[in-house]
XYZ file of C-alpha atoms in Angstrom:
214
model
C 18.361 -4.148 6.236
C 21.581 -3.679 4.316
C 20.551 -2.093 1.015
C 23.344 -4.106 -0.639
C 21.025 -7.117 -0.256
C 18.484 -5.379 -2.484
C 19.340 -4.689 -6.116
C 17.610 -4.020 -9.424
C 17.873 -5.476 -12.915
C 16.394 -4.113 -16.106
C 15.912 -0.672 -17.602
C 15.987 2.469 -15.468
C 17.415 5.948 -15.734
C 20.583 6.798 -13.843
C 18.609 9.136 -11.561
C 16.088 6.426 -10.706
C 18.766 3.866 -9.875
C 20.658 6.374 -7.757
C 17.506 7.361 -5.852
C 16.485 3.767 -5.235
C 19.933 2.695 -4.068
C 20.122 5.560 -1.556
C 16.609 5.726 -0.100
C 15.575 7.572 3.066
C 14.250 5.621 6.083
C 10.605 4.612 6.067
C 9.704 7.308 8.597
C 10.873 9.989 6.159
C 8.945 8.375 3.323
C 5.829 8.659 5.499
C 6.623 12.336 6.105
C 6.913 12.878 2.352
C 3.548 11.220 1.818
C 1.940 13.474 4.424
C 3.374 16.553 2.733
C 3.095 15.623 -0.928
C 0.287 13.148 -1.592
C -2.900 14.488 -3.148
C -6.026 12.713 -1.935
C -8.486 12.347 -4.810
C -11.368 10.239 -3.501
C -12.985 8.663 -0.453
C -15.496 5.811 -0.381
C -17.426 3.974 2.290
C -17.256 0.527 0.714
C -19.731 -2.107 1.859
C -18.841 -5.778 2.034
C -20.568 -7.361 -0.964
C -21.840 -10.455 0.854
C -22.848 -8.698 4.093
C -23.605 -4.997 3.874
C -23.629 -4.610 7.642
C -19.839 -4.373 7.271
C -18.130 -1.423 5.597
C -14.691 0.120 5.368
C -13.073 3.443 4.531
C -11.183 3.530 1.228
C -9.023 6.393 -0.042
C -6.907 6.993 -3.118
C -4.002 9.422 -3.349
C -1.814 10.475 -6.236
C 1.920 11.031 -5.816
C 4.863 11.779 -8.057
C 6.397 8.622 -9.591
C 9.631 9.177 -7.646
C 7.771 9.084 -4.321
C 5.720 6.061 -5.374
C 9.000 4.351 -6.249
C 10.481 5.011 -2.814
C 7.287 3.911 -1.084
C 6.619 0.717 -3.020
C 9.919 -0.428 -4.525
C 12.823 0.719 -2.364
C 14.531 -1.424 0.305
C 13.374 1.013 2.996
C 9.849 1.348 1.615
C 6.579 -0.381 2.462
C 7.374 -3.747 0.907
C 10.974 -3.461 2.054
C 9.763 -3.403 5.655
C 7.841 -6.645 5.110
C 10.932 -8.145 3.440
C 12.826 -7.806 6.730
C 10.126 -9.773 8.564
C 6.334 -10.085 8.598
C 6.314 -8.510 12.067
C 8.399 -5.555 10.898
C 5.993 -5.064 8.002
C 2.941 -5.137 10.241
C 4.523 -2.514 12.513
C 5.429 -0.316 9.536
C 1.909 -0.629 8.140
C 0.442 0.377 11.500
C 2.790 3.376 11.740
C 1.845 4.479 8.228
C -1.889 4.392 8.954
C -1.458 6.103 12.331
C 0.536 8.940 10.799
C -1.765 9.440 7.812
C -5.133 8.945 9.542
C -5.610 12.612 10.559
C -5.154 13.740 6.956
C -7.380 10.951 5.636
C -10.157 11.702 8.131
C -9.996 15.436 7.429
C -10.325 14.767 3.696
C -13.275 12.388 4.192
C -15.076 14.939 6.373
C -14.792 17.504 3.577
C -16.024 15.058 0.946
C -18.932 13.853 3.112
C -19.922 16.335 5.808
C -22.198 13.760 7.431
C -19.563 11.062 7.804
C -19.095 9.549 11.254
C -15.497 10.419 12.110
C -15.440 7.910 14.970
C -16.307 5.190 12.437
C -13.534 6.420 10.148
C -10.958 6.260 12.917
C -12.154 2.808 13.984
C -11.919 1.441 10.434
C -8.452 2.925 9.901
C -7.265 1.605 13.276
C -8.064 -2.055 12.609
C -5.236 -4.536 12.090
C -6.482 -5.246 8.569
C -6.162 -1.580 7.524
C -3.484 -1.305 4.851
C -1.970 0.485 1.873
C -1.251 -0.784 -1.630
C -1.003 0.282 -5.248
C -4.190 0.871 -7.268
C -5.384 -2.349 -8.899
C -7.750 -2.199 -11.875
C -10.041 -4.835 -10.386
C -10.635 -2.811 -7.205
C -11.489 0.588 -8.700
C -14.482 2.322 -7.116
C -14.612 5.447 -9.310
C -12.759 7.081 -12.192
C -10.445 8.924 -9.800
C -9.171 5.708 -8.236
C -9.112 3.781 -11.517
C -6.378 1.196 -11.203
C -2.968 1.515 -12.827
C -1.905 -2.084 -12.243
C -3.321 -5.355 -13.577
C -2.109 -8.952 -13.638
C -0.751 -8.401 -17.156
C 1.429 -5.453 -16.085
C 5.146 -5.896 -16.763
C 7.667 -3.399 -15.402
C 10.971 -2.583 -17.065
C 12.773 -2.859 -13.734
C 12.782 -5.806 -11.325
C 13.907 -6.261 -7.734
C 16.569 -8.796 -6.811
C 16.800 -9.548 -3.100
C 17.499 -13.273 -2.941
C 13.904 -14.253 -2.165
C 11.233 -12.700 -4.355
C 12.889 -13.823 -7.596
C 13.304 -17.415 -6.408
C 9.768 -18.685 -7.020
C 7.474 -19.175 -10.002
C 4.398 -18.414 -7.877
C 2.236 -15.715 -9.495
C 2.687 -13.512 -6.423
C 6.454 -13.736 -6.849
C 6.225 -12.874 -10.554
C 4.310 -9.719 -9.618
C 6.227 -9.047 -6.408
C 9.672 -8.902 -7.965
C 8.535 -6.146 -10.318
C 9.206 -2.484 -9.562
C 6.301 -0.593 -11.162
C 6.718 3.175 -11.291
C 3.136 4.400 -10.889
C 1.304 7.357 -9.323
C -1.555 6.073 -7.145
C -1.611 4.657 -3.621
C -4.801 3.363 -2.024
C -5.499 3.211 1.706
C -8.022 0.719 3.065
C -9.560 0.646 6.504
C -10.790 -2.592 8.019
C -14.338 -3.843 7.394
C -16.357 -3.238 10.572
C -20.014 -3.462 11.592
C -22.119 -1.298 13.895
C -20.473 -2.806 16.990
C -16.974 -2.351 15.515
C -16.449 -6.062 14.976
C -13.896 -6.636 12.241
C -14.240 -8.951 9.259
C -11.134 -10.156 7.433
C -11.123 -12.310 4.310
C -9.533 -15.694 4.966
C -6.982 -15.281 2.167
C -5.801 -12.002 3.728
C -5.021 -13.522 7.123
C -1.526 -14.399 5.883
C -0.938 -11.066 4.109
C 2.240 -10.155 5.995
C 3.817 -13.565 5.389
C 2.877 -13.418 1.706
C 4.571 -10.053 1.190
C 7.626 -11.279 3.108
C 7.884 -14.388 0.933
C 6.772 -13.102 -2.462
C 6.656 -9.307 -2.330
C 2.931 -9.498 -3.092
C -0.426 -10.436 -1.636
């Protein structure tokens, strides 16, 4: 994508604007995450309505500048989905593949009895993903959410699509929050590795492409 198609409006320091207008490719952002993110918690989260399904959930803290590149830049996570839903799905898969060894190693330290084959299976599912930390999805104080539906950022993204709708997802998606937490979710699986995916998440890639949010 031509970064000229992706601009920002609102308040931001000169350094932030410069960084966001000259971002590295997504592969380098992944490398930075591997080197710089600090994993703070791991949970085996059970599906509330059917506890035979569970998923791996992690939270990492990063510097605001790295969060910005990952979440808000034209070459970042959402920027990949902006190009196309398929491009976003591929980028999401690459991210989880590259980070899985570090995530699994951390989980094994936190819970010495954890089944590492289960961890890998959960993180390998198509529904595995990354996102910012939402208040409503916190599982402990370490992964307490930084974002809520009332959050308003001082900087917004303008890319000719996300600002063109009044849908709530678009209102949130056009924002460029500068936060410090990224959460990684494996897919919900049962004892035979069957995957469960919420119906409203089956169009996740298309939602991020259209609105910048899901």
